[in-house]
Coordinates of C-alpha atoms in Angstrom, one line a residue:
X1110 CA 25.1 -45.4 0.7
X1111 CA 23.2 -43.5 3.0
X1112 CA 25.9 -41.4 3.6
X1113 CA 26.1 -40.3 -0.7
X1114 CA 21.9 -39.9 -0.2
X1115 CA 22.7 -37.4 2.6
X1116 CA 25.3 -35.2 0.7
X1117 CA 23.2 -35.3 -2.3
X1118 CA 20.6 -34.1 -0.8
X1119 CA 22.3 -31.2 1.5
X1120 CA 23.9 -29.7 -2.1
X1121 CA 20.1 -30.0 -4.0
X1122 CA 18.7 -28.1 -0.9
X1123 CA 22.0 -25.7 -1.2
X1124 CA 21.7 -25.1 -4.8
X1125 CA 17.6 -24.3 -3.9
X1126 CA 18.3 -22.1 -0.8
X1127 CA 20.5 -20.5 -3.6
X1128 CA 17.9 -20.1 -6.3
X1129 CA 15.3 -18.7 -4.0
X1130 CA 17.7 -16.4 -2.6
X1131 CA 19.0 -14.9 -6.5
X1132 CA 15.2 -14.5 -7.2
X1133 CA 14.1 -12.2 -4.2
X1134 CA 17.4 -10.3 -5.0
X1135 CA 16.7 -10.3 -8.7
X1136 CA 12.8 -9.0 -8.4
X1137 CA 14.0 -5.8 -6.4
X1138 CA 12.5 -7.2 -2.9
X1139 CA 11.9 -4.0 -1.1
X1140 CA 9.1 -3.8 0.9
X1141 CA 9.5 0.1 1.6
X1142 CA 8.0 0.6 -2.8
X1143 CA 4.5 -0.6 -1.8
X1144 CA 4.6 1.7 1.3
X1145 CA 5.0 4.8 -1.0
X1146 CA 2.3 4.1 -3.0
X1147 CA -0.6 6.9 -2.1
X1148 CA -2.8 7.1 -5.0
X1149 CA -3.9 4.4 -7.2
X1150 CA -5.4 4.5 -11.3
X1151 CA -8.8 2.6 -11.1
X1152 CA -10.7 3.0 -14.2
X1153 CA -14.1 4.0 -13.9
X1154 CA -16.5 3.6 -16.9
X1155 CA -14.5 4.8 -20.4
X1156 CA -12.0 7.2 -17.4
X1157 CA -9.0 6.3 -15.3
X1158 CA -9.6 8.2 -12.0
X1159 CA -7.2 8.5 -8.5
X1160 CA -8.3 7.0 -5.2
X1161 CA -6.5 7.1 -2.2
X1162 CA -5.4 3.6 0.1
X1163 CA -8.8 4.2 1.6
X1164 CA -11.0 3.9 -1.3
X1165 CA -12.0 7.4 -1.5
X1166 CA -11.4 9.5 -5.3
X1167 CA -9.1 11.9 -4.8
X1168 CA -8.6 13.2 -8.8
X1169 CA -11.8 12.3 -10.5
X1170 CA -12.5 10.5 -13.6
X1171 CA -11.2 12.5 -16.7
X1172 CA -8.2 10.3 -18.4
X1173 CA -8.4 7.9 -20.9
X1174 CA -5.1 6.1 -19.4
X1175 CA -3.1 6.5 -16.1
X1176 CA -0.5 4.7 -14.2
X1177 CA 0.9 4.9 -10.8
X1178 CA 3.1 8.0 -9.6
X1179 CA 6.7 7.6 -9.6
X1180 CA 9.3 10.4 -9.3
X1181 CA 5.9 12.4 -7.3
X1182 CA 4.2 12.3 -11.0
X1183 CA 1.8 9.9 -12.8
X1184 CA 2.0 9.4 -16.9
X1185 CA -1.4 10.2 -18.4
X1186 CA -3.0 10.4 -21.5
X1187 CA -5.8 12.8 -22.4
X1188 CA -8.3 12.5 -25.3
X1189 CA -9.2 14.6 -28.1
X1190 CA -8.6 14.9 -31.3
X1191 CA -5.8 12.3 -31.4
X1192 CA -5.0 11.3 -27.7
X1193 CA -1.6 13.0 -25.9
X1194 CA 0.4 12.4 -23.1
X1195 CA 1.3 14.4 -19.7
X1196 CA 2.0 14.2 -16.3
X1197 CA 0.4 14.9 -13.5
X1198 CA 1.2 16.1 -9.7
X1199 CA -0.6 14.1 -6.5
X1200 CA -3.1 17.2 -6.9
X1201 CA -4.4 16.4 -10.4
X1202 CA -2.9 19.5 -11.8
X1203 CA -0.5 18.6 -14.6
X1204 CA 3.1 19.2 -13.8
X1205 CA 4.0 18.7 -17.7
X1206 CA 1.9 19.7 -20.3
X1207 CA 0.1 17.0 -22.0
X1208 CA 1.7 17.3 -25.4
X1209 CA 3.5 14.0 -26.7
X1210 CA 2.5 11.6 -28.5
X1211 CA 4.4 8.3 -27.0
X1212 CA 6.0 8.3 -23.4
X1213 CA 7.2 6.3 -20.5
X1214 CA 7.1 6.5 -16.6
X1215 CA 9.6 8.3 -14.8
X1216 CA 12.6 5.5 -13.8
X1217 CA 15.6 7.4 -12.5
X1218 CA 14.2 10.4 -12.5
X1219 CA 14.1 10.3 -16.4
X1220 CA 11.2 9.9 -18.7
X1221 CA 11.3 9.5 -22.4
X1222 CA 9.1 10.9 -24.2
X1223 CA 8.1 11.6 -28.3
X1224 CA 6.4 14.4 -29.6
X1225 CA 4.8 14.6 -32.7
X1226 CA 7.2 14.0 -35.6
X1227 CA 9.9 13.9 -32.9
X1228 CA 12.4 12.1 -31.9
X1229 CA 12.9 10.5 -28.8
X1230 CA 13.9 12.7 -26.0
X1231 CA 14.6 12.0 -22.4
X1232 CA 12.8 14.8 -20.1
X1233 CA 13.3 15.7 -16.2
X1234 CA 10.4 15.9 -13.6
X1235 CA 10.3 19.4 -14.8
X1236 CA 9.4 18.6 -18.4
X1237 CA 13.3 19.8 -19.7
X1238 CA 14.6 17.8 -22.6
X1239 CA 18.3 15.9 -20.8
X1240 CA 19.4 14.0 -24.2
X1241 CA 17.8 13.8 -27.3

């Protein structure tokens, strides 16, 4: 009996050692993303500014959305008359033209983006349309 209990056991912890295994695999574990991470979006009143792993603003306060770079550029959106969409370059220059009204984060080196009464379009780091 004890013997059953024992190999019971050794497959449940198997089977666990398994599962925990498939889900660090799964999630991307790479410890070298957080690394090259140099500026970060914290919003500051109605504005999304940059600041750099040491707390100090880098790009100051002027978008009305950000995210984290990827690909060297950062999706951000701009306000006006009916908020847009660029990116930007670690300087806070924009590398492409704000000008689209829906768009995603580079993955791949590939963003997709929509410009008004567009269609969707997938665009390089340099803002060239790749497939429409």
């Amino acid at each position: 009996m004890k013997k059953l209990i024992a190999s019971v056991m050794k497959r449940k912890m198997f089977f666990l050692v398994n599962i925990v295994f498939l889900l660090f695999v799964s999630c991307g574990f790479d410890t070298n993303k957080a690394a090259d991470i140099k500026l970060i979006p914290v919003k500051n009143g109605d504005l999304f500014q940059y600041i750099d792993t040491d707390g100090k603003v880098v790009i100051t306060p002027q978008f009305t959305d950000a995210t984290v770079f990827r690909n060297g550029l950062a999706l951000v959106r701009i306000s006006g008359e009916e908020p847009i969409w660029g990116y930007i370059k670690e300087d806070g220059k924009f590398a492409i033209t704000p000008n689209y009204k829906k768009a995603t984060v580079f993955s791949e080196d590939l963003a997709w983006v929509v410009s008004d009464n567009g269609f969707p379009t997938a665009i390089n780091n340099k803002g060239e349309e790749i497939v429409k």
